[in-house]
Short mmCIF file of C-alpha atoms in Angstrom, two decimals:
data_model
loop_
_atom_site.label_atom_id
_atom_site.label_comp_id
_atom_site.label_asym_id
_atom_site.label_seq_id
_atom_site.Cartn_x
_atom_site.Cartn_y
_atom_site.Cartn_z
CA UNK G 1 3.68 1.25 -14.45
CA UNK G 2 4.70 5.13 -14.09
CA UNK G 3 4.78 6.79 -10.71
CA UNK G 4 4.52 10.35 -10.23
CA UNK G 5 5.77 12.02 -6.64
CA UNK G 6 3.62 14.76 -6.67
CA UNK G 7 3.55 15.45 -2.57
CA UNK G 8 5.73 13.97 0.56
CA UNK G 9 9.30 14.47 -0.74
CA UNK G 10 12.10 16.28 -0.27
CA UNK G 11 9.52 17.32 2.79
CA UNK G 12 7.70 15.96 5.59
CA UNK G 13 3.88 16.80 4.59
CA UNK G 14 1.46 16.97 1.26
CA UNK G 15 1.38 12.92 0.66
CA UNK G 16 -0.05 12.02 -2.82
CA UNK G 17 1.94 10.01 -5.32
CA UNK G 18 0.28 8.97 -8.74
CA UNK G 19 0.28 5.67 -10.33
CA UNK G 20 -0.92 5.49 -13.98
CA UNK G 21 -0.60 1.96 -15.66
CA UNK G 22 -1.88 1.60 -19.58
CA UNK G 23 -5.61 1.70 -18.49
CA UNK G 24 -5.98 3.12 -14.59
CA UNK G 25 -5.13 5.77 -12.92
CA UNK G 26 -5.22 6.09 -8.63
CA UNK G 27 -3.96 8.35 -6.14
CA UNK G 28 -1.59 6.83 -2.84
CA UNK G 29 -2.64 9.48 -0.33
CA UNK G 30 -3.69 13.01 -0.48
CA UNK G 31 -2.25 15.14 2.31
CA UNK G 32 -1.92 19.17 2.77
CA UNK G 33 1.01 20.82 3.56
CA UNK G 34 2.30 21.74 6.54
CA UNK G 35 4.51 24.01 8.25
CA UNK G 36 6.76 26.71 6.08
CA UNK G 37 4.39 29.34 4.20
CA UNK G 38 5.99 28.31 0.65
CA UNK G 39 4.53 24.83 1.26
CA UNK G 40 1.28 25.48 2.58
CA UNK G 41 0.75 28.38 -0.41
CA UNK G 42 1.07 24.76 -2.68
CA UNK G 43 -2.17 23.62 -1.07
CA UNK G 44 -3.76 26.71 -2.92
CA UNK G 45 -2.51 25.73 -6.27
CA UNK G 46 -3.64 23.41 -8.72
CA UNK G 47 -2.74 20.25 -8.46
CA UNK G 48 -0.22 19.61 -11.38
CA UNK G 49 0.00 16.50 -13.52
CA UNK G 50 -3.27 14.97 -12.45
CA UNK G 51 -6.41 15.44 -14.32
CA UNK G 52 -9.24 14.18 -11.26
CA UNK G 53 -11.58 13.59 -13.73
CA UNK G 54 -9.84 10.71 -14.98
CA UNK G 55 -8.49 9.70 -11.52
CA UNK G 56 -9.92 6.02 -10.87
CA UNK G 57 -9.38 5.87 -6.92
CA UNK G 58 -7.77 7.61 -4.11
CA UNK G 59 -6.17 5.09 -1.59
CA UNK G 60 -5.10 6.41 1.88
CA UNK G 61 -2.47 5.23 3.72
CA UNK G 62 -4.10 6.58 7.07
CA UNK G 63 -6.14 9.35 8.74
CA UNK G 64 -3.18 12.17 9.55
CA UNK G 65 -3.94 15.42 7.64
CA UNK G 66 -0.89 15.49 6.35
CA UNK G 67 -2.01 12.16 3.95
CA UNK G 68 -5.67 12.89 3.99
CA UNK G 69 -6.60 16.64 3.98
CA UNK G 70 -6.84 17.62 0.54
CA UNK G 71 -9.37 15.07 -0.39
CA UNK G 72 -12.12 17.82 0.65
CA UNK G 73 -10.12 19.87 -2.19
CA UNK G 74 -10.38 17.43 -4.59
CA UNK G 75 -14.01 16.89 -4.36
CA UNK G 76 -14.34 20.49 -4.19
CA UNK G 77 -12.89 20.61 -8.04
CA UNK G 78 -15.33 17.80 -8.25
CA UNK G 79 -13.71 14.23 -7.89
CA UNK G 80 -16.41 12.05 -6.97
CA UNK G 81 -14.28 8.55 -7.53
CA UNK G 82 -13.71 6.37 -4.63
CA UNK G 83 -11.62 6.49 -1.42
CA UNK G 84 -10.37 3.33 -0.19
CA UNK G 85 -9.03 3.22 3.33
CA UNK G 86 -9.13 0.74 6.60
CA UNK G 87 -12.06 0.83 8.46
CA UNK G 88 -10.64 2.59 11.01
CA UNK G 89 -9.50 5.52 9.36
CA UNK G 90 -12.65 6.11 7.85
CA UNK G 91 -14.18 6.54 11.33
CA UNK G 92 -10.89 8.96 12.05
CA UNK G 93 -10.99 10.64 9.07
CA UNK G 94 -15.02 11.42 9.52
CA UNK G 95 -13.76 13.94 12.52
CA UNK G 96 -10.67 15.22 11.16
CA UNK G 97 -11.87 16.29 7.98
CA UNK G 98 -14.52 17.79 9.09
CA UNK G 99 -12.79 19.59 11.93
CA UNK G 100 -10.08 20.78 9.66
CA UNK G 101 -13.37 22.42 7.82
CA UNK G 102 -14.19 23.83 10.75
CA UNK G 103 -10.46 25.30 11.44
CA UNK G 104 -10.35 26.70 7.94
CA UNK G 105 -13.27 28.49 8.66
CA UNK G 106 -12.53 29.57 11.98
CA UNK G 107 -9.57 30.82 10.54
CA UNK G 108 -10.47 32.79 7.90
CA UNK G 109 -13.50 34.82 10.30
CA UNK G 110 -11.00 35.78 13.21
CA UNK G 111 -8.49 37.07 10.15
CA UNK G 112 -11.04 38.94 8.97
CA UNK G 113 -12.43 40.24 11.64
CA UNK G 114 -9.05 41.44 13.19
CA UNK G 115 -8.10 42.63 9.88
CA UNK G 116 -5.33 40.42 9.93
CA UNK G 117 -4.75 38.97 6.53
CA UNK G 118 -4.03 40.69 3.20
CA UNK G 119 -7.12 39.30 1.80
CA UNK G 120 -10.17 41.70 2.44
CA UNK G 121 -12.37 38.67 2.52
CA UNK G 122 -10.58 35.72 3.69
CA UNK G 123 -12.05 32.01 2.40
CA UNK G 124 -11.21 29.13 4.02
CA UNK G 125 -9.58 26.00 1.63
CA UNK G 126 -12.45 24.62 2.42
CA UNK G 127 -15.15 24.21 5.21
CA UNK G 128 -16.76 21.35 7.22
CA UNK G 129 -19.66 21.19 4.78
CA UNK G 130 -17.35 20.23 1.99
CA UNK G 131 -15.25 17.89 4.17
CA UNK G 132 -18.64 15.92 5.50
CA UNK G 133 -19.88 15.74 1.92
CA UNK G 134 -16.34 14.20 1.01
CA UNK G 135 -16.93 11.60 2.97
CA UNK G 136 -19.72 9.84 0.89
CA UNK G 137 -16.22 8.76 -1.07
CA UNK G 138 -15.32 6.53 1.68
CA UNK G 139 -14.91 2.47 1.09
CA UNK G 140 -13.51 0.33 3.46
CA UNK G 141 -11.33 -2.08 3.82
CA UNK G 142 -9.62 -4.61 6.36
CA UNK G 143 -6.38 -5.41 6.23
CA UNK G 144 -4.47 -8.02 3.79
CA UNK G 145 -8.25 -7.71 1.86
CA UNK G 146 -7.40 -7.86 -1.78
CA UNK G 147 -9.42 -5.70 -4.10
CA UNK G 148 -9.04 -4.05 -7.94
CA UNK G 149 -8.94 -1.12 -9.29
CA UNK G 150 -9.24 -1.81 -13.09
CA UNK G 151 -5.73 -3.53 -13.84
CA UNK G 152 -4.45 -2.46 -10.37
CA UNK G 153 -4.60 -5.49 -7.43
CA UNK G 154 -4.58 -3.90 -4.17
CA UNK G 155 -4.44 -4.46 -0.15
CA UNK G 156 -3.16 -2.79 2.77
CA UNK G 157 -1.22 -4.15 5.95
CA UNK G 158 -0.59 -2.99 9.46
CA UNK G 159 1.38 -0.38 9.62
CA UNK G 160 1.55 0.81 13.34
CA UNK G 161 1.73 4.22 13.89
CA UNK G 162 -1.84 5.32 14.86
CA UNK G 163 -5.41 3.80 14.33
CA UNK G 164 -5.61 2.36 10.77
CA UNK G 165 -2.57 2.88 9.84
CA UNK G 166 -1.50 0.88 6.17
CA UNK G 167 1.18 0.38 4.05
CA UNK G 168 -0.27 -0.53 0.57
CA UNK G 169 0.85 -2.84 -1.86
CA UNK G 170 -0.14 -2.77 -5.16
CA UNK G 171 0.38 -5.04 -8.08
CA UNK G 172 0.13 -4.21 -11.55
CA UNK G 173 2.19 -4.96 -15.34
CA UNK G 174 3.86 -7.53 -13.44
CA UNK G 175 5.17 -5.36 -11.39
CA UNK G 176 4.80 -5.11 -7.05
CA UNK G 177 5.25 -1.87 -5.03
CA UNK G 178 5.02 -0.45 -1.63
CA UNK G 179 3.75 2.36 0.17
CA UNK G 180 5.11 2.37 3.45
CA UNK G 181 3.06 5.05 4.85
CA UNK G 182 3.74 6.19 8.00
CA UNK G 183 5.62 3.27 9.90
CA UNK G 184 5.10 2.73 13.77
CA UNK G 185 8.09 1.40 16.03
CA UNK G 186 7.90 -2.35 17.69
CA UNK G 187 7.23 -1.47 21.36
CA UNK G 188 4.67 1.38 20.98
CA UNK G 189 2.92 2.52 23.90
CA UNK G 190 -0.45 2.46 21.87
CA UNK G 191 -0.60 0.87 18.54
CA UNK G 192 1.00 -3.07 17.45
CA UNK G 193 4.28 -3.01 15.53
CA UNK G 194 4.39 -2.73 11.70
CA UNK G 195 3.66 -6.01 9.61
CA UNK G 196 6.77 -6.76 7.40
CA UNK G 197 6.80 -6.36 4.00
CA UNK G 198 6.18 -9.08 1.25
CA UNK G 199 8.61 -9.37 -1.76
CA UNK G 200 8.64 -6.08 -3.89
CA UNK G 201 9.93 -4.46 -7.45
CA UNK G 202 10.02 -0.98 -5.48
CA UNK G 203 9.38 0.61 -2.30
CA UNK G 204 8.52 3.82 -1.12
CA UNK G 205 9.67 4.44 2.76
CA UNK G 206 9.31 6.97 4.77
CA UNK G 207 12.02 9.08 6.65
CA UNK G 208 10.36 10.97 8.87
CA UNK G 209 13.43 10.08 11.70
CA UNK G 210 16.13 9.54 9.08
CA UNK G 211 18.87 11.61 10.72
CA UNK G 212 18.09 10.66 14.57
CA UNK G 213 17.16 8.09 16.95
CA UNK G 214 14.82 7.73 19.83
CA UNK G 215 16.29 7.79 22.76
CA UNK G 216 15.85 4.61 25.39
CA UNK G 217 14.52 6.71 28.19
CA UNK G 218 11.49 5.99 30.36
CA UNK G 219 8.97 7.80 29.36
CA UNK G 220 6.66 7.63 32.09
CA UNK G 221 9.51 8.57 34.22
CA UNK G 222 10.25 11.36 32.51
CA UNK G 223 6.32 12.59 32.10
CA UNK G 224 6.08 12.34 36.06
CA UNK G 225 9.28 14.17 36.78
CA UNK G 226 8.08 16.95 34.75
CA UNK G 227 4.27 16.88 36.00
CA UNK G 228 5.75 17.12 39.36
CA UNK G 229 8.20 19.87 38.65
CA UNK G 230 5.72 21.70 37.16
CA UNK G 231 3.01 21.82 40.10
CA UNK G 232 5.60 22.33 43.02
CA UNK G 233 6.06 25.27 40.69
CA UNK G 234 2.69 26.22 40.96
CA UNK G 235 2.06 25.88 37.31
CA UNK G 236 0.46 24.90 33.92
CA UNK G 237 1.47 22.07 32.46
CA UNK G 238 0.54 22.86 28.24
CA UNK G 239 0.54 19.74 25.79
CA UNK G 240 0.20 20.52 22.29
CA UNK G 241 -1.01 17.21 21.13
CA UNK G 242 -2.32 15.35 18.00
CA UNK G 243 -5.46 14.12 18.29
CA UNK G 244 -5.21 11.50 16.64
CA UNK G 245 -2.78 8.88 18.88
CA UNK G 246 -1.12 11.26 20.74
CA UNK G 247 -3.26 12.59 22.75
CA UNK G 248 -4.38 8.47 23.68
CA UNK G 249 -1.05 7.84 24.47
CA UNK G 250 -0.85 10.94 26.83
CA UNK G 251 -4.18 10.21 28.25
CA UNK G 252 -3.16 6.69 28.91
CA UNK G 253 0.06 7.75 30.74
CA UNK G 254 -1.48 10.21 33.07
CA UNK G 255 -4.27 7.87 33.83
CA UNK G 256 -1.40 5.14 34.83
CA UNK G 257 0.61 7.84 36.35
CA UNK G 258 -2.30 8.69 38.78
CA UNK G 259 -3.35 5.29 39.71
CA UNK G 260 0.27 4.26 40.40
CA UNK G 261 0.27 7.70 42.90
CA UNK G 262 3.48 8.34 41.13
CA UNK G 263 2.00 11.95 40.05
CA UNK G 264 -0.74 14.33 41.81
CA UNK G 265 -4.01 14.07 40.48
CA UNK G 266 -4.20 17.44 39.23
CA UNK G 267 -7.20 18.55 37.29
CA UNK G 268 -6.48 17.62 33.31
CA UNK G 269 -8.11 19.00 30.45
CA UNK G 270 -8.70 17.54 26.68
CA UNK G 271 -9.35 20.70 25.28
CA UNK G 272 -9.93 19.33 21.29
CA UNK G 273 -13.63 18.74 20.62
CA UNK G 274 -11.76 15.75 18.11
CA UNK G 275 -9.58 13.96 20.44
CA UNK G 276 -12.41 13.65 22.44
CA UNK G 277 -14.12 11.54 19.60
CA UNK G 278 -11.13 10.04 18.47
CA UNK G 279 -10.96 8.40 22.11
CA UNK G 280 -14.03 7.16 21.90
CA UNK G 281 -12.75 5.39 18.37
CA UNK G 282 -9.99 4.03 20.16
CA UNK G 283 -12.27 2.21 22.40
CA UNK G 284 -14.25 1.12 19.74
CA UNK G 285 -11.45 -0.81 17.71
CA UNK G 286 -9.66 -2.14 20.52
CA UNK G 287 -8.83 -5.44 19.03
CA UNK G 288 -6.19 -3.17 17.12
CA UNK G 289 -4.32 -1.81 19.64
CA UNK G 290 -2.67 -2.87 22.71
CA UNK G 291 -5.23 -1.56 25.47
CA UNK G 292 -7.40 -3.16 26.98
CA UNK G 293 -10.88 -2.48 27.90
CA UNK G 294 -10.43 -1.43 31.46
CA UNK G 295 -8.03 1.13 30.17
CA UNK G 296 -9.10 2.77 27.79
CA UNK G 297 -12.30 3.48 30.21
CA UNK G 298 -9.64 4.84 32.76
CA UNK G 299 -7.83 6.31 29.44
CA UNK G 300 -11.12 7.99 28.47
CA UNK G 301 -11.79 8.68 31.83
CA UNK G 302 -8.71 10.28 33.50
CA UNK G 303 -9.39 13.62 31.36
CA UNK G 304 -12.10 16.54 32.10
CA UNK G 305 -13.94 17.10 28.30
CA UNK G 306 -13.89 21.13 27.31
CA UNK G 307 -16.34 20.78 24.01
CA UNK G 308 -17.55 24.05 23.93
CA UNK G 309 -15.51 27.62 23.09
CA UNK G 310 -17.10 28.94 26.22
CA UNK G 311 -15.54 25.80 28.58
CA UNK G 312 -12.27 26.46 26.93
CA UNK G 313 -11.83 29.93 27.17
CA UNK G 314 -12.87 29.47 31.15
CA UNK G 315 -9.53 27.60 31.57
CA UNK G 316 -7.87 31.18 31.23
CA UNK G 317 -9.58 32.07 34.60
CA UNK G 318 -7.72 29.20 37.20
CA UNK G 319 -5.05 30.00 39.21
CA UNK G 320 -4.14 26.37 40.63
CA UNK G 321 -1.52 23.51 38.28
CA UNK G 322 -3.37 21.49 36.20
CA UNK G 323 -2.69 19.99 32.81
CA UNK G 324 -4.31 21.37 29.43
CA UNK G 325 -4.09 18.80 26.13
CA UNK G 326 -5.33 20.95 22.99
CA UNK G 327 -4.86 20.35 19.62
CA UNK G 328 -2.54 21.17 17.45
CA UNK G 329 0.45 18.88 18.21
CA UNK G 330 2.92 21.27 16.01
CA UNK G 331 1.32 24.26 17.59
CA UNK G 332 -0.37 25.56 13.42
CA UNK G 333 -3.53 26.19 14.89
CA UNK G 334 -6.58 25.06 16.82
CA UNK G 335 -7.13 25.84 20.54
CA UNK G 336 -3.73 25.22 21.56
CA UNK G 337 -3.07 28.91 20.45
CA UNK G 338 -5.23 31.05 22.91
CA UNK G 339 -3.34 28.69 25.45
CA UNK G 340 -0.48 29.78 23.93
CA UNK G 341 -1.19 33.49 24.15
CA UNK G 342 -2.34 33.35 27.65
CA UNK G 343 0.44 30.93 29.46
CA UNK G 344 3.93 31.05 27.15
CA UNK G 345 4.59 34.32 28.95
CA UNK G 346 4.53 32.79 32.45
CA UNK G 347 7.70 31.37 33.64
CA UNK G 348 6.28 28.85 35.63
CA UNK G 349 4.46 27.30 32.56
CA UNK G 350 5.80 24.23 31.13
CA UNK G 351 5.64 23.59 27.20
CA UNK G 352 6.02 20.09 26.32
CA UNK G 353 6.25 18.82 22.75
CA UNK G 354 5.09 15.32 21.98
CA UNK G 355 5.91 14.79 18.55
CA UNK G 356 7.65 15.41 15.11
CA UNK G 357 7.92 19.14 14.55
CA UNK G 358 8.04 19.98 11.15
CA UNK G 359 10.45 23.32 10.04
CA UNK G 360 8.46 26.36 9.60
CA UNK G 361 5.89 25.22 12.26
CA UNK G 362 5.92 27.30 15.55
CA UNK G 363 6.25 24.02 17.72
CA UNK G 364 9.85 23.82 15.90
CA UNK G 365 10.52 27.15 16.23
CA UNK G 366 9.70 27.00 20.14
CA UNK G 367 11.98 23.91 20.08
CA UNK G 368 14.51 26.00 18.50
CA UNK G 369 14.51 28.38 21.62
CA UNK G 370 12.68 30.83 20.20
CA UNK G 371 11.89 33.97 22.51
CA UNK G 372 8.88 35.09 20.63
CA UNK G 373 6.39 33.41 18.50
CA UNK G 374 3.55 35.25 16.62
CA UNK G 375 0.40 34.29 17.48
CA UNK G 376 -2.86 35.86 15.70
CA UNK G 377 -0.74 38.28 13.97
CA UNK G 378 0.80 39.57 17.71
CA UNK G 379 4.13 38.30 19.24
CA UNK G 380 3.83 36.21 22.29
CA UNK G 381 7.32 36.09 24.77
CA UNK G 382 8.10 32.81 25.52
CA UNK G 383 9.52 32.19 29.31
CA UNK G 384 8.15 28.99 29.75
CA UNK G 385 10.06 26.07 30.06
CA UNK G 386 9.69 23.56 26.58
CA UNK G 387 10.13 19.93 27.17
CA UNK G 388 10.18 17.83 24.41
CA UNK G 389 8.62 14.33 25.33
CA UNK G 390 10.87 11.18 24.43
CA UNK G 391 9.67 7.41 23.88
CA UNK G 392 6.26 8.49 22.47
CA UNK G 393 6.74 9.13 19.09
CA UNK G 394 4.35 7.34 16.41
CA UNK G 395 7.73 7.03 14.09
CA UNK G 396 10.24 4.49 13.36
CA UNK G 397 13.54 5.68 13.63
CA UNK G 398 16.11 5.31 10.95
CA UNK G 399 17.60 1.76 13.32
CA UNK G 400 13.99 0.61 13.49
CA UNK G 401 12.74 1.10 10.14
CA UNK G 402 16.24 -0.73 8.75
CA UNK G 403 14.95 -3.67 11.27
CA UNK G 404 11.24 -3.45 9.78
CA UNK G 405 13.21 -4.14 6.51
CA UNK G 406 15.28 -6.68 7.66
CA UNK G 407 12.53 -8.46 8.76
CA UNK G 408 10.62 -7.97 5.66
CA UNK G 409 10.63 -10.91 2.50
CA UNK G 410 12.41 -7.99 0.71
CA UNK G 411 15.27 -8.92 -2.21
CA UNK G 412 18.77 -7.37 -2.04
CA UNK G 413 19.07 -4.92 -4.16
CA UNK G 414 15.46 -3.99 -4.04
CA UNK G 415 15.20 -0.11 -5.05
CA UNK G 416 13.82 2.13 -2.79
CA UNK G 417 12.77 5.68 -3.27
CA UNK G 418 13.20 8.05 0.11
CA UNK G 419 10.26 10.28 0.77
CA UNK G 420 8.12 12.43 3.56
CA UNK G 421 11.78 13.81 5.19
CA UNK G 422 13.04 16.98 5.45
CA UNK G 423 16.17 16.95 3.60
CA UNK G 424 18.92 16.53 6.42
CA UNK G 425 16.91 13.07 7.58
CA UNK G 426 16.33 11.96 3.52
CA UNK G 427 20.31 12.80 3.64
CA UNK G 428 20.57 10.71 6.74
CA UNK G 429 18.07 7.47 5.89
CA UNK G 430 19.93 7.61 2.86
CA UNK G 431 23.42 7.03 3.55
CA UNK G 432 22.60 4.75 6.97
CA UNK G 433 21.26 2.22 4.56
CA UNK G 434 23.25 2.31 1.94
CA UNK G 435 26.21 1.92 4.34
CA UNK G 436 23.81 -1.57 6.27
CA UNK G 437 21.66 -2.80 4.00
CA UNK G 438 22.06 -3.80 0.03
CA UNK G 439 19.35 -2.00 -1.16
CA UNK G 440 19.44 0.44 -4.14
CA UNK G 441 18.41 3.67 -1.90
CA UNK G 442 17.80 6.74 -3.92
CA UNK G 443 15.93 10.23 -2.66
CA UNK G 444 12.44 10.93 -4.43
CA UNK G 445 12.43 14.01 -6.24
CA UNK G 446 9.39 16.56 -6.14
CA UNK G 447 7.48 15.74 -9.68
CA UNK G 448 10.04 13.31 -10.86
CA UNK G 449 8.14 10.88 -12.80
CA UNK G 450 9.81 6.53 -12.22
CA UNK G 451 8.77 3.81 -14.68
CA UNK G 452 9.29 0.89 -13.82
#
């Protein structure tokens, strides 16, 4: 079996990772890039080493664009194999796609029309047509559902982290690997804690939080004192959220927040057309989470929708606090950034980060302390204050994910092959486990090709 690392290493984003044995060939994920401009130019290129025509399957970990949104590229160059993925993130990935369509093309007509690119005609990577096509790929699965792929025996397991969420094992030659994916922590707000691991030949593990470690802070606590700050201020609380888990476990907070009195119940606004259906999902598959019924209605409930442009752009006119959650959690795009133009400048404005900021984004630039951020091709001051929320994070830090592998029917010795980190947490991940565990930890290189 021969593994190709063709995305997610030596960086955060751009998942995909090909397995060839004698006779199949699949793809484990297919993610852009995100964040610096010499990544995200790679999503523009072709994709090397893979010829899609004789790809067999595509098999996503979960719905996150950073695993799943260059699948509308692929069937753009004209894959038309299948995509196997959890129920769940089928139903996610049937919004995100095509709103990251939608983006793209969004995108491209305000650059254009603002003569702000150096293209005279500026094309999206691809629109929501191509994205909704894409999904006539989809095939679900459940988890721990075995299924083939010519020589290739596959299934995926919980992973935590949001909705859906899988590692994948796959067997082949004799031979047993894993796919972490994206693994969630043991006492998430949200989602149920990872499954552990079965016996393996290899592993490949994430490191998103190799290099740090969440702290053990109420975070609540900490999300009321700064609601409360921010209104005796007289001001706008802004959330640059994910839509996808994020902006649940926000949603969930406020609406327990509120009911406890322990916060005012100031007027809050979802302000992503695609959290808004992404909450509905989480209602939906509630056997897979920890809510319950009653609250994900008061979830659902606790927020005031904004679908259209028109409803969005009216938030610019109120002068009272109130809260705004609007897509994009790293601040890259979406609605977020007319927010951004309109309230960053305002001292009484509170930015709070809920999430992994990835370098080269302008959510870790703003985390940074930056004074000015561009914004539409203009430069925004910042004077608001930026809060970065602790306790919610979707990732396993490096002590968690060395528990997850504890607690796993892993061998010592076991190699494992580092991946979606920027290079200071691969660094990190690295030497914490060699230094705690007996595992043969190694850092995945960009195109390196492993037989095993």
């Amino acid at each position: 079996m021969k593994i190709v690392f063709l995305g997610g290493c030596e960086t955060v984003t751009g998942s995909k990772f090909l397995v060839e044995t004698k006779t199949t060939r699949v793809l484990v994920d297919c993610g852009l890039y995100q964040g610096y401009k010499w990544l995200r130019r790679r999503n523009w290129q072709p994709l090397l080493l893979v010829d899609i025509h004789q790809l067999d399957a595509i098999l996503l970990t979960h719905a996150h664009l950073d695993h799943s949104g260059y699948i509308p590229v692929l069937y753009k160059k004209g894959y038309r194999g299948p995509v196997f993925t959890h129920t769940a993130t089928e139903a996610l990935c049937r919004i995100l796609l095509a709103d990251s369509g939608n983006l793209q093309e969004e995108d491209a007509r305000f650059y254009g029309k603002h003569h702000i690119s150096k293209h005279d005609t500026p094309e999206p990577l691809y629109d929501r047509a191509t994205a909704e096509q894409s999904m006539k790929l989809f095939k679900t699965v459940e988890y721990d559902e075995r299924f083939s792929v010519g020589d290739i025996t596959i299934y995926f397991q919980n992973a935590g982290h949001i909705l859906g969420a899988a590692s994948i094992i796959i067997e082949a030659e004799g031979k047993k690997v894993g796919f972490s994916g994206d693994v969630g922590r043991s006492d998430d707000i949200l989602m149920m804690p990872p499954d552990p691991l079965p016996e393996l030949d290899l592993l490949l593990l994430e490191s998103t939080y190799g290099n740090r470690h969440h702290k053990k802070t109420d975070p609540f606590q900490q999300l009321a004192d700064i609601v409360n700050e921010t209104a005796q201020k007289g001001g706008v609380l802004l959330i640059p959220c994910f839509a996808v888990g994020r902006s649940q476990t926000l949603m969930h907070m406020l609406s327990v927040l509120m009911a406890d009195d322990r916060i005012p119940h100031l007027p809050t606004y979802l302000d992503s057309p695609m959290a808004i259906n992404v909450s509905d999902i989480y209602t939906r598959y509630s056997s897979e989470h920890r809510l319950t019924h009653s609250q994900c209605y008061a979830m659902c409930n606790t927020a005031i929708y904004t679908r259209s442009v028109e409803e969005s752009k009216a938030l610019a006119e109120m002068r009272f606090p109130h809260i705004i959650i609007a897509g994009s959690g790293m601040v890259t795009g979406g609605r977020i950034l007319h927010h951004i133009k309109h309230l960053l400048s305002d001292h009484r404005t509170t930015l709070l980060l809920t999430g992994y900021q990835a370098g080269g984004t302008r959510g870790a630039k703003l985390l940074e302390g930056a004074e000015m951020v561009k914004v539409h091709g203009k430069w925004i001051l910042n004077r608001a204050r930026v809060e970065v929320m602790h306790g919610v994070s979707g990732h396993g830090d490096y002590l968690e994910i060395e528990q997850w592998l504890k607690h796993s029917k892993l061998r010592k010795g076991m190699p494992i092959q580092l991946i979606h980190g920027d290079p200071d947490a691969l660094e990190g991940m690295r030497d914490h486990l060699r230094r705690n565990t007996e595992f043969d930890v190694e850092i995945a290189g960009y195109q390196n090709i492993l037989t095993i």
